[in-house]
RNA sequence: GGCGACGUGGCCAAGUGGCAAGGCAAGGCUCUGCAAAAGCCUGAUCACCAGUUCGAAUCUGGUCGUCGCCUCCA
């Protein structure tokens, strides 16, 4: 079954056929680095992390570009976001950029989001942007006004095709100061002449100034992926005007189709309302990671289809954590059994077929527009049967245990990033800890054998207070840390 | 006002014509010295109304409600 993707451009699910067989070129709008990344960023970039992981797992050679916006992204007051932060903190704009770029990558690394292949910065690609603006002027779809350059949307009959907006229907929501310069209220800036106090500025044929927000993505996508590429991703909130304008600029400048498949991620709300600083419900990724494991945060975000909105709340995260623990408990039991098992021989339980069934369900879910909720459900159903198998007391061959573990590690780990790698802790302190816990377990076993339950319960309780959980199983006592 | 999404068991959430996945929570049970973990069982006719159809949560029209975007936002 081929991979199918819901293409926002045209609003239909389509078979995915990359331009070049076996290769996928993908561009995702990255963050503007003027503050710490929040859990809304996490939802978008976890989604595309899974997309790239799955594409690669499916055999595609993926080139993934995600920009860093460090210039030109203005507030509605007309101030540059980065410059305002710099002024507030009395630092250089590029200090701000460095600091929050690092914060962004730190957060993504912590969430297990793999780095894009190329992370170009807007400020490092001003010449490319100027060149593209010149092309648009040559083609007469842009015009110069008072040192600034605007895209003339009335020259582009396709303008609105992604977001389904008709120009006549748009209200003029433009800032007063620039309204007079524009031919149409909907025209957007390609280049802005810098006010004297604006210190992020570059020479251009039109004025000393800075590029508009939309042109960076067009210019960098062209530079690294060519005029036409396969997948363009981002958050749904940027569909207009940002994504729409990217299409207009690129297709007019390059005389070629821009992105062939548009994948836009649903927004995240907190307790039912949109996150914002003023409402005090702004949750950074670092905040969330203080409370929940990265795998839990990922599982929470992947338990809803990427295109749907999701609401972040304490209860929802707790529920995700519980669900994740059940899954991971089974993974741990499997790995422990696999390490201990010396059962060779055939698949006496007929379980290999069950594992294969889960894999098939998982892959067909992922092939259907990356349906992670169903993919996760396939792992949870497998988990129920794995638990039954491991608790049944019947011997399980190491071939079966290996197949189960491989499935968890590959589907849950490599693709979804919700199952930690099977790492044997080799650090000295970890080994000492293990030895001490094992000693206490043996002491407790003795007490239990002597029916000294007061003593055995005391050991268990005190270990629990220290964060070590004991569970008695038919074949012995196992332990885990909280 | 325009564009778009959505309304499925207590909560979250899959499901675009043919007996309503999965998770969390709840109750009962099994296993266990107890606990934990785990498993089993119990529960929805899919906002409402009217159509199309042999048959609809799924298609059409309408009503009510929620949300996003239209101005900065992943």
Coordinates of C-alpha atoms (C1' of nucleotides) in Angstrom, one line a residue:
Chain A
X1 CA 0.0 0.0 0.0
X2 CA 1.4 3.4 -1.0
X3 CA 1.9 6.2 1.5
X4 CA -0.9 8.6 1.4
X5 CA -0.8 12.2 2.5
X6 CA -3.5 14.7 3.0
X7 CA -2.5 17.6 0.9
X8 CA -3.8 20.9 2.3
X9 CA -3.3 22.3 -1.2
X10 CA -6.5 20.9 -2.8
X11 CA -7.6 19.4 0.5
X12 CA -7.5 15.8 -0.4
X13 CA -5.7 12.7 0.5
X14 CA -3.3 11.7 -2.3
X15 CA -0.8 9.0 -3.0
X16 CA 2.6 10.3 -2.2
X17 CA 4.9 10.3 -5.3
X18 CA 8.1 12.3 -4.8
X19 CA 9.6 14.2 -7.6
X20 CA 12.6 11.9 -7.7
X21 CA 11.9 8.2 -6.8
X22 CA 13.4 7.3 -3.5
X23 CA 14.2 10.9 -2.5
X24 CA 12.1 13.3 -0.5
X25 CA 12.8 17.0 -0.3
X26 CA 11.1 18.7 2.6
X27 CA 10.9 22.2 4.0
X28 CA 9.4 23.1 7.4
X29 CA 8.9 26.6 8.7
X30 CA 11.1 26.9 11.7
X31 CA 10.8 29.1 14.8
X32 CA 11.5 32.8 15.2
X33 CA 14.2 32.8 17.9
X34 CA 13.2 35.6 20.2
X35 CA 12.1 33.5 23.2
X36 CA 12.3 30.0 24.6
X37 CA 10.4 27.4 22.6
X38 CA 7.0 26.3 23.9
X39 CA 4.9 23.2 23.8
X40 CA 3.2 24.4 20.7
X41 CA 6.5 24.3 18.9
X42 CA 7.0 20.8 20.3
X43 CA 3.8 19.6 18.7
X44 CA 4.8 20.8 15.3
X45 CA 8.3 19.6 15.3
X46 CA 7.6 16.3 16.9
X47 CA 5.1 15.7 14.1
X48 CA 7.6 16.4 11.4
X49 CA 10.3 14.4 13.3
X50 CA 8.0 11.4 13.0
X51 CA 7.3 12.2 9.4
X52 CA 11.0 12.2 8.5
X53 CA 11.7 9.2 10.7
X54 CA 8.9 7.2 9.0
X55 CA 9.9 8.3 5.5
X56 CA 13.5 7.2 6.2
X57 CA 12.3 4.0 7.7
X58 CA 10.3 3.5 4.5
X59 CA 13.4 3.7 2.5
X60 CA 13.4 7.3 1.3
X61 CA 16.4 9.4 1.3
X62 CA 15.1 12.6 2.9
X63 CA 16.6 16.0 2.7
X64 CA 15.0 18.0 5.5
X65 CA 15.4 21.8 5.7
X66 CA 14.1 23.8 8.5
X67 CA 14.9 27.5 8.8
X68 CA 15.7 29.7 11.8
X69 CA 14.0 33.1 11.6
X70 CA 16.2 35.7 13.1
X71 CA 15.2 38.8 11.2
X72 CA 12.2 40.4 9.6
X73 CA 9.5 38.9 11.7
X74 CA 7.7 41.9 12.9
X75 CA 5.2 42.5 15.7
X76 CA 2.0 44.2 14.9
X77 CA 3.6 47.4 16.3
X78 CA 6.1 47.1 13.4
X79 CA 8.9 46.3 15.7
X80 CA 11.2 43.4 14.9
X81 CA 10.7 40.7 17.5
X82 CA 14.4 40.1 17.9
X83 CA 15.2 43.7 18.2
X84 CA 12.6 44.4 20.8
X85 CA 14.0 41.5 22.9
X86 CA 17.5 42.9 22.5
X87 CA 16.4 46.3 23.6
X88 CA 14.5 44.9 26.6
X89 CA 17.5 43.0 27.8
X90 CA 20.2 45.5 26.6
X91 CA 21.9 43.0 24.5
X92 CA 23.0 42.7 20.9
X93 CA 20.4 41.3 18.5
X94 CA 22.7 38.4 17.6
X95 CA 23.2 37.5 21.2
X96 CA 19.5 37.1 21.4
X97 CA 19.5 35.0 18.3
X98 CA 22.3 32.8 19.6
X99 CA 20.8 32.3 23.0
X100 CA 17.3 31.3 21.7
X101 CA 18.6 29.3 18.9
X102 CA 20.6 27.2 21.4
X103 CA 17.5 27.1 23.6
X104 CA 15.5 25.8 20.7
X105 CA 17.9 23.0 19.8
X106 CA 18.4 22.1 23.4
X107 CA 14.7 21.6 23.8
X108 CA 14.4 19.6 20.6
X109 CA 17.3 17.4 21.5
X110 CA 15.7 16.8 24.9
X111 CA 12.5 15.8 23.2
X112 CA 14.3 13.4 20.9
X113 CA 13.5 15.5 17.8
X114 CA 16.3 14.7 15.4
X115 CA 18.0 17.7 13.8
X116 CA 17.1 18.8 10.3
X117 CA 19.7 18.2 7.7
X118 CA 20.0 22.0 7.1
X119 CA 19.0 24.7 9.6
X120 CA 19.6 27.9 7.6
X121 CA 19.2 31.3 9.2
X122 CA 17.4 34.1 7.5
X123 CA 20.0 36.7 8.3
X124 CA 22.6 34.6 6.6
X125 CA 20.7 34.6 3.3
X126 CA 19.9 38.2 2.7
X127 CA 21.7 38.2 -0.7
X128 CA 19.5 35.3 -1.9
X129 CA 16.5 37.1 -0.7
X130 CA 17.5 40.3 -2.5
X131 CA 18.1 38.3 -5.7
X132 CA 14.6 36.9 -5.5
X133 CA 13.1 40.3 -4.9
X134 CA 14.9 41.6 -8.0
X135 CA 13.4 38.8 -10.0
X136 CA 9.9 39.6 -8.8
X137 CA 10.5 43.3 -9.7
X138 CA 11.7 42.3 -13.2
X139 CA 8.5 40.2 -13.7
X140 CA 6.5 43.2 -12.6
X141 CA 4.7 41.4 -9.8
X142 CA 6.3 43.6 -7.2
X143 CA 6.9 47.3 -6.9
X144 CA 9.1 49.8 -5.0
X145 CA 7.5 52.4 -2.7
X146 CA 9.5 54.8 -0.7
X147 CA 12.5 52.4 -0.4
X148 CA 10.4 49.4 0.5
X149 CA 9.3 46.6 -1.9
X150 CA 5.9 45.0 -1.9
X151 CA 4.4 42.0 -3.7
X152 CA 1.4 43.0 -5.8
X153 CA -1.1 40.3 -5.0
X154 CA -3.4 41.5 -7.7
X155 CA -0.8 40.3 -10.3
X156 CA -1.0 36.7 -9.0
X157 CA -4.3 35.0 -9.9
X158 CA -3.3 32.0 -7.8
X159 CA -3.0 34.1 -4.6
X160 CA -5.2 32.5 -2.1
X161 CA -5.2 28.9 -3.5
X162 CA -3.7 27.4 -0.3
X163 CA -5.9 29.2 2.3
X164 CA -9.0 29.6 0.0
X165 CA -9.1 33.3 0.4
X166 CA -10.4 35.7 -2.2
X167 CA -8.8 39.0 -2.3
X168 CA -12.0 41.1 -2.4
X169 CA -13.1 39.4 0.8
X170 CA -10.1 40.5 2.8
X171 CA -10.4 43.4 5.1
X172 CA -7.5 45.8 5.2
X173 CA -5.8 44.9 8.4
X174 CA -2.6 46.6 7.6
X175 CA -0.7 48.9 9.9
X176 CA -1.6 52.6 9.4
X177 CA 2.0 53.6 8.8
X178 CA 2.5 51.5 5.7
X179 CA -1.0 51.5 4.3
X180 CA -0.3 54.5 2.1
X181 CA 2.6 52.8 0.4
X182 CA 0.7 49.9 -0.8
X183 CA -1.3 49.6 -4.0
X184 CA -3.6 47.0 -2.4
X185 CA -4.1 46.5 1.3
X186 CA -3.3 42.8 0.9
X187 CA 0.1 43.5 -0.6
X188 CA 2.9 42.2 1.6
X189 CA 6.4 43.4 2.2
X190 CA 9.4 41.8 0.5
X191 CA 11.8 44.4 1.6
X192 CA 11.4 47.1 4.3
X193 CA 13.3 50.3 4.5
X194 CA 14.8 50.5 7.9
X195 CA 13.9 53.3 10.3
X196 CA 16.9 55.0 11.8
X197 CA 16.6 53.1 15.1
X198 CA 16.4 49.8 13.3
X199 CA 19.9 48.3 13.7
X200 CA 19.4 45.0 11.9
X201 CA 19.9 46.4 8.4
X202 CA 21.5 45.5 5.1
X203 CA 22.3 47.3 1.8
X204 CA 20.0 46.7 -1.0
X205 CA 19.2 48.4 -4.4
X206 CA 16.2 50.0 -2.8
X207 CA 17.2 51.2 0.6
X208 CA 19.2 50.2 3.6
X209 CA 16.7 47.9 5.2
X210 CA 15.7 44.3 6.0
X211 CA 13.8 41.5 4.3
X212 CA 10.1 40.7 4.9
X213 CA 9.2 37.7 6.9
X214 CA 7.9 35.5 4.0
X215 CA 10.7 35.9 1.5
X216 CA 13.2 34.1 3.7
X217 CA 11.5 30.8 3.4
X218 CA 11.1 31.1 -0.4
X219 CA 14.7 32.1 -0.8
X220 CA 16.1 29.4 1.4
X221 CA 13.9 26.7 0.0
X222 CA 15.0 27.6 -3.4
X223 CA 18.7 27.6 -2.4
X224 CA 18.7 24.2 -0.7
X225 CA 15.8 22.3 -2.4
X226 CA 15.4 23.9 -5.8
X227 CA 12.3 25.6 -7.3
X228 CA 10.1 22.6 -6.7
X229 CA 10.3 20.2 -3.8
X230 CA 8.1 17.6 -2.3
X231 CA 6.7 18.5 1.1
X232 CA 6.2 21.8 2.8
X233 CA 5.3 21.7 6.5
X234 CA 4.5 24.0 9.3
X235 CA 1.8 25.0 11.7
X236 CA -1.7 25.6 10.4
X237 CA -1.7 29.1 12.0
X238 CA 0.8 30.2 9.4
X239 CA -1.3 29.2 6.4
X240 CA -2.2 32.8 5.9
X241 CA -0.5 35.1 5.1
X242 CA 2.9 33.3 5.5
X243 CA 2.5 30.1 3.5
X244 CA 0.2 31.7 1.0
X245 CA 2.8 34.4 0.4
X246 CA 5.6 31.9 0.1
X247 CA 3.8 30.2 -2.7
X248 CA 3.1 33.5 -4.5
X249 CA 6.7 34.7 -4.3
X250 CA 8.3 31.4 -5.3
X251 CA 5.9 30.5 -8.1
X252 CA 6.1 34.0 -9.6
X253 CA 9.9 34.2 -9.3
X254 CA 10.8 30.7 -10.4
X255 CA 8.0 30.0 -12.9
X256 CA 7.6 26.6 -11.3
X257 CA 5.4 24.8 -8.9
X258 CA 6.6 25.4 -5.3
X259 CA 5.8 22.6 -2.8
X260 CA 3.8 19.6 -4.1
X261 CA 2.4 18.4 -0.8
X262 CA 1.4 20.8 2.0
X263 CA 1.2 19.3 5.5
X264 CA 0.0 21.6 8.2
X265 CA -0.1 20.7 11.9
X266 CA -3.1 21.6 14.1
X267 CA -2.5 24.0 16.9
X268 CA -2.1 23.3 20.5
X269 CA -4.1 25.0 23.2
X270 CA -3.6 25.0 27.0
X271 CA -6.6 24.2 29.1
X272 CA -8.8 25.0 26.1
X273 CA -7.4 28.3 25.3
X274 CA -4.6 29.6 23.1
X275 CA -1.2 30.0 24.8
X276 CA -0.1 33.5 25.3
X277 CA 2.2 35.4 27.6
X278 CA -0.5 37.8 28.7
X279 CA -2.8 35.0 29.8
X280 CA -0.1 33.4 31.8
X281 CA -0.6 30.0 30.2
X282 CA 2.7 30.0 28.3
X283 CA 4.4 26.7 28.9
X284 CA 7.9 26.2 27.6
X285 CA 9.2 22.9 26.6
X286 CA 11.7 23.1 29.5
X287 CA 8.7 23.5 31.9
X288 CA 7.0 20.5 30.5
X289 CA 10.1 18.4 30.6
X290 CA 10.5 19.1 34.3
X291 CA 7.2 17.4 34.9
X292 CA 7.0 14.7 32.2
X293 CA 9.5 12.4 30.4
X294 CA 10.1 13.3 26.8
X295 CA 8.6 10.0 25.7
X296 CA 5.4 10.9 27.5
X297 CA 5.2 14.3 25.9
X298 CA 5.8 12.8 22.5
X299 CA 3.2 10.1 23.2
X300 CA 0.7 12.7 24.2
X301 CA 1.2 14.7 21.1
X302 CA 1.2 11.7 18.8
X303 CA -2.0 10.3 20.3
X304 CA -3.9 12.8 18.2
X305 CA -3.6 13.0 14.4
X306 CA -1.0 15.7 13.5
X307 CA -3.6 17.8 11.6
X308 CA -5.9 18.0 14.6
X309 CA -5.7 20.6 17.3
X310 CA -4.8 19.2 20.8
X311 CA -5.4 20.6 24.3
X312 CA -2.6 20.4 26.8
X313 CA -3.7 19.9 30.3
X314 CA -2.5 18.3 33.5
X315 CA -5.1 15.5 33.2
X316 CA -4.3 14.8 29.6
X317 CA -0.6 14.5 30.3
X318 CA -1.2 12.3 33.4
X319 CA -3.4 10.0 31.2
X320 CA -0.7 9.9 28.6
X321 CA 1.9 9.1 31.3
X322 CA -0.2 6.2 32.6
X323 CA -0.6 4.8 29.1
X324 CA 3.0 5.2 28.4
X325 CA 4.0 3.3 31.6
X326 CA 1.9 0.4 30.7
X327 CA 3.6 0.2 27.3
X328 CA 7.1 0.7 28.8
X329 CA 6.5 -1.9 31.5
X330 CA 5.9 -4.4 28.9
X331 CA 9.0 -3.4 27.0
X332 CA 11.1 -3.7 30.2
X333 CA 9.6 -7.1 31.0
X334 CA 10.3 -8.3 27.4
X335 CA 13.9 -7.1 27.6
X336 CA 14.5 -8.6 31.0
X337 CA 13.0 -11.9 29.8
X338 CA 15.1 -11.7 26.6
X339 CA 18.3 -11.3 28.7
X340 CA 17.4 -14.2 30.9
X341 CA 16.0 -16.5 28.4
X342 CA 17.9 -19.5 27.1
X343 CA 14.8 -21.0 25.5
X344 CA 15.9 -21.9 22.1
X345 CA 13.8 -23.5 19.5
X346 CA 10.7 -22.7 17.7
X347 CA 7.9 -20.4 18.2
X348 CA 6.0 -22.6 20.6
X349 CA 3.4 -20.0 21.4
X350 CA 2.6 -19.0 17.9
X351 CA 3.4 -15.5 18.8
X352 CA 5.6 -14.5 15.9
X353 CA 2.5 -14.3 13.8
X354 CA 0.9 -12.0 16.4
X355 CA 3.9 -9.7 16.3
X356 CA 3.8 -9.6 12.5
X357 CA 0.1 -8.7 12.7
X358 CA 0.9 -5.7 14.9
X359 CA 3.6 -4.6 12.6
X360 CA 1.3 -4.7 9.6
X361 CA -1.3 -2.7 11.5
X362 CA 1.3 -0.2 12.5
X363 CA 2.6 0.3 9.0
X364 CA -0.7 0.6 7.3
X365 CA -1.7 3.2 9.9
X366 CA 1.4 5.2 9.2
X367 CA 1.0 4.8 5.5
X368 CA -2.4 6.4 5.9
X369 CA -1.3 10.0 6.3
X370 CA 0.9 9.2 9.3
X371 CA -2.0 8.1 11.5
X372 CA -0.1 7.9 14.8
X373 CA -3.1 7.4 17.0
X374 CA -3.8 4.1 15.3
X375 CA -0.2 3.2 15.1
X376 CA 0.1 3.7 18.9
X377 CA -3.1 1.7 19.3
X378 CA -1.5 -1.2 17.4
X379 CA 1.3 -1.2 19.9
X380 CA -1.1 -1.1 22.8
X381 CA -3.0 -4.0 21.6
X382 CA 0.2 -5.9 21.1
X383 CA 1.1 -5.0 24.6
X384 CA -2.0 -6.6 26.0
X385 CA -1.0 -9.8 24.3
X386 CA 2.6 -9.5 25.3
X387 CA 1.6 -9.1 28.9
X388 CA -0.6 -12.1 28.8
X389 CA 2.2 -14.1 27.2
X390 CA 4.8 -13.1 29.7
X391 CA 2.5 -13.6 32.7
X392 CA 1.3 -16.9 31.5
X393 CA 4.2 -18.8 33.0
X394 CA 4.8 -20.7 29.8
X395 CA 8.4 -20.7 28.5
X396 CA 8.9 -18.2 25.7
X397 CA 11.7 -18.8 23.2
X398 CA 14.3 -16.1 22.8
X399 CA 13.4 -15.8 19.1
X400 CA 10.0 -14.6 20.1
X401 CA 11.3 -12.3 22.8
X402 CA 13.7 -10.8 20.3
X403 CA 11.0 -10.3 17.8
X404 CA 8.9 -8.5 20.4
X405 CA 11.7 -6.3 21.5
X406 CA 12.8 -5.5 18.0
X407 CA 9.2 -4.4 17.2
X408 CA 9.0 -2.2 20.2
X409 CA 12.5 -0.7 19.6
X410 CA 11.9 -0.2 15.9
X411 CA 8.3 1.0 15.8
X412 CA 8.0 2.6 19.2
X413 CA 11.6 3.7 19.4
X414 CA 13.1 4.5 16.0
X415 CA 9.9 5.7 14.4
X416 CA 7.7 7.2 17.1
X417 CA 10.4 7.9 19.6
X418 CA 8.3 6.9 22.6
X419 CA 10.2 3.8 23.6
X420 CA 13.7 4.4 25.1
X421 CA 16.6 2.5 23.6
X422 CA 17.6 -0.7 25.2
X423 CA 20.7 0.6 26.9
X424 CA 22.4 -1.5 29.5
X425 CA 23.5 0.8 32.2
X426 CA 27.2 0.4 32.6
X427 CA 28.1 3.3 34.7
X428 CA 29.8 2.4 38.0
X429 CA 27.2 4.0 40.2
X430 CA 24.4 2.3 38.2
X431 CA 26.1 -1.1 38.8
X432 CA 26.5 -0.4 42.4
X433 CA 22.9 0.7 42.7
X434 CA 21.7 -2.5 41.0
X435 CA 23.9 -4.7 43.3
X436 CA 22.5 -3.0 46.4
X437 CA 18.9 -3.3 45.3
X438 CA 19.5 -7.0 44.4
X439 CA 20.9 -7.5 47.9
X440 CA 17.9 -6.0 49.5
X441 CA 15.6 -8.1 47.3
X442 CA 17.4 -11.2 48.4
X443 CA 17.1 -10.1 52.1
X444 CA 13.4 -9.5 51.5
X445 CA 13.0 -12.9 49.8
X446 CA 14.4 -14.5 52.9
X447 CA 12.1 -12.6 55.2
X448 CA 9.2 -13.7 53.0
X449 CA 10.3 -17.3 53.0
X450 CA 10.2 -17.1 56.8
X451 CA 6.8 -15.4 56.6
X452 CA 8.2 -12.4 58.3
X453 CA 6.0 -10.1 56.3
X454 CA 6.5 -7.1 58.6
X455 CA 10.2 -7.1 57.6
X456 CA 9.6 -7.8 53.9
X457 CA 7.0 -5.0 53.7
X458 CA 9.4 -2.6 55.5
X459 CA 12.1 -3.2 52.9
X460 CA 9.6 -2.7 50.1
X461 CA 8.2 0.5 51.6
X462 CA 11.6 2.0 52.4
X463 CA 12.8 1.2 48.9
X464 CA 9.7 2.8 47.5
X465 CA 10.4 5.9 49.5
X466 CA 13.9 6.0 47.9
X467 CA 12.2 5.7 44.5
X468 CA 12.7 2.0 43.9
X469 CA 9.6 0.0 43.1
X470 CA 9.5 -3.7 43.7
X471 CA 7.1 -6.1 42.0
X472 CA 6.7 -9.7 42.9
X473 CA 6.3 -12.0 39.9
X474 CA 5.9 -15.7 39.7
X475 CA 9.5 -16.1 38.6
X476 CA 10.9 -13.6 41.2
X477 CA 11.0 -10.0 42.2
X478 CA 11.7 -7.3 39.7
X479 CA 12.5 -3.7 40.4
X480 CA 12.4 -0.4 38.6
X481 CA 13.0 3.2 39.5
X482 CA 10.3 5.8 39.5
Chain B
rG1 C1' -18.6 39.7 8.1
rG2 C1' -15.2 36.1 5.2
rC3 C1' -12.3 31.4 5.1
rG4 C1' -11.5 26.7 7.6
rA5 C1' -11.9 22.8 11.2
rC6 C1' -14.8 20.3 14.5
rG7 C1' -19.1 18.2 17.8
rU8 C1' -18.2 9.9 18.8
rG9 C1' -19.2 6.1 26.0
rG10 C1' -17.1 10.2 32.5
rC11 C1' -12.4 12.3 29.8
rC12 C1' -9.0 11.9 25.4
rA13 C1' -9.4 9.8 20.6
rA14 C1' -9.5 6.6 15.7
rG15 C1' -13.1 5.6 12.2
rU16 C1' -15.4 9.2 4.6
rG17 C1' -21.6 3.6 3.3
rG18 C1' -22.2 -2.5 5.7
rC19 C1' -22.3 -5.3 12.8
rA20 C1' -18.5 1.8 16.8
rA21 C1' -10.3 0.9 17.3
rG22 C1' -7.3 2.2 21.3
rG23 C1' -5.9 4.8 25.9
rC24 C1' -7.2 7.1 30.7
rA25 C1' -10.9 7.0 34.6
rA26 C1' -14.9 3.8 37.2
rG27 C1' -17.1 -0.9 39.0
rG28 C1' -16.7 -6.3 39.4
rC29 C1' -13.4 -10.6 39.0
rU30 C1' -8.6 -13.5 38.6
rC31 C1' -3.5 -13.9 40.2
rU32 C1' -0.8 -12.4 44.9
rG33 C1' 0.9 -13.4 52.2
rC34 C1' -0.3 -8.3 51.1
rA35 C1' 0.8 -4.7 47.5
rA36 C1' 2.2 -3.6 42.7
rA37 C1' 2.1 -5.1 37.8
rA38 C1' -0.9 -7.7 34.5
rG39 C1' -5.3 -10.1 32.4
rC40 C1' -10.7 -10.8 32.0
rC41 C1' -15.6 -8.7 32.3
rU42 C1' -19.1 -4.3 32.4
rG43 C1' -20.6 0.5 29.3
rA44 C1' -21.8 4.7 23.5
rU45 C1' -26.4 3.9 18.0
rC46 C1' -21.9 8.7 17.1
rA47 C1' -25.0 17.3 19.0
rC48 C1' -30.1 17.9 16.9
rC49 C1' -33.7 17.8 12.6
rA50 C1' -34.8 16.5 7.6
rG51 C1' -33.2 13.9 3.3
rU52 C1' -30.4 10.3 -0.2
rU53 C1' -29.6 4.8 0.2
rC54 C1' -31.2 -2.0 0.8
rG55 C1' -28.1 0.1 4.5
rA56 C1' -25.0 6.4 7.3
rA57 C1' -21.1 8.3 12.8
rU58 C1' -19.6 8.3 7.7
rC59 C1' -23.1 11.5 1.8
rU60 C1' -26.7 16.1 1.1
rG61 C1' -29.5 20.3 3.3
rG62 C1' -30.7 22.9 7.7
rU63 C1' -30.4 24.1 13.2
rC64 C1' -27.6 24.6 17.7
rG65 C1' -22.7 24.7 19.8
rU66 C1' -17.1 24.9 20.1
rC67 C1' -12.5 26.3 18.1
rG68 C1' -8.7 28.3 14.6
rC69 C1' -7.4 31.9 10.9
rC70 C1' -8.5 36.7 8.6
rU71 C1' -3.3 41.4 12.6
rC72 C1' 2.1 38.5 15.3
rC73 C1' 2.2 33.3 16.4
rA74 C1' 4.6 26.3 15.3

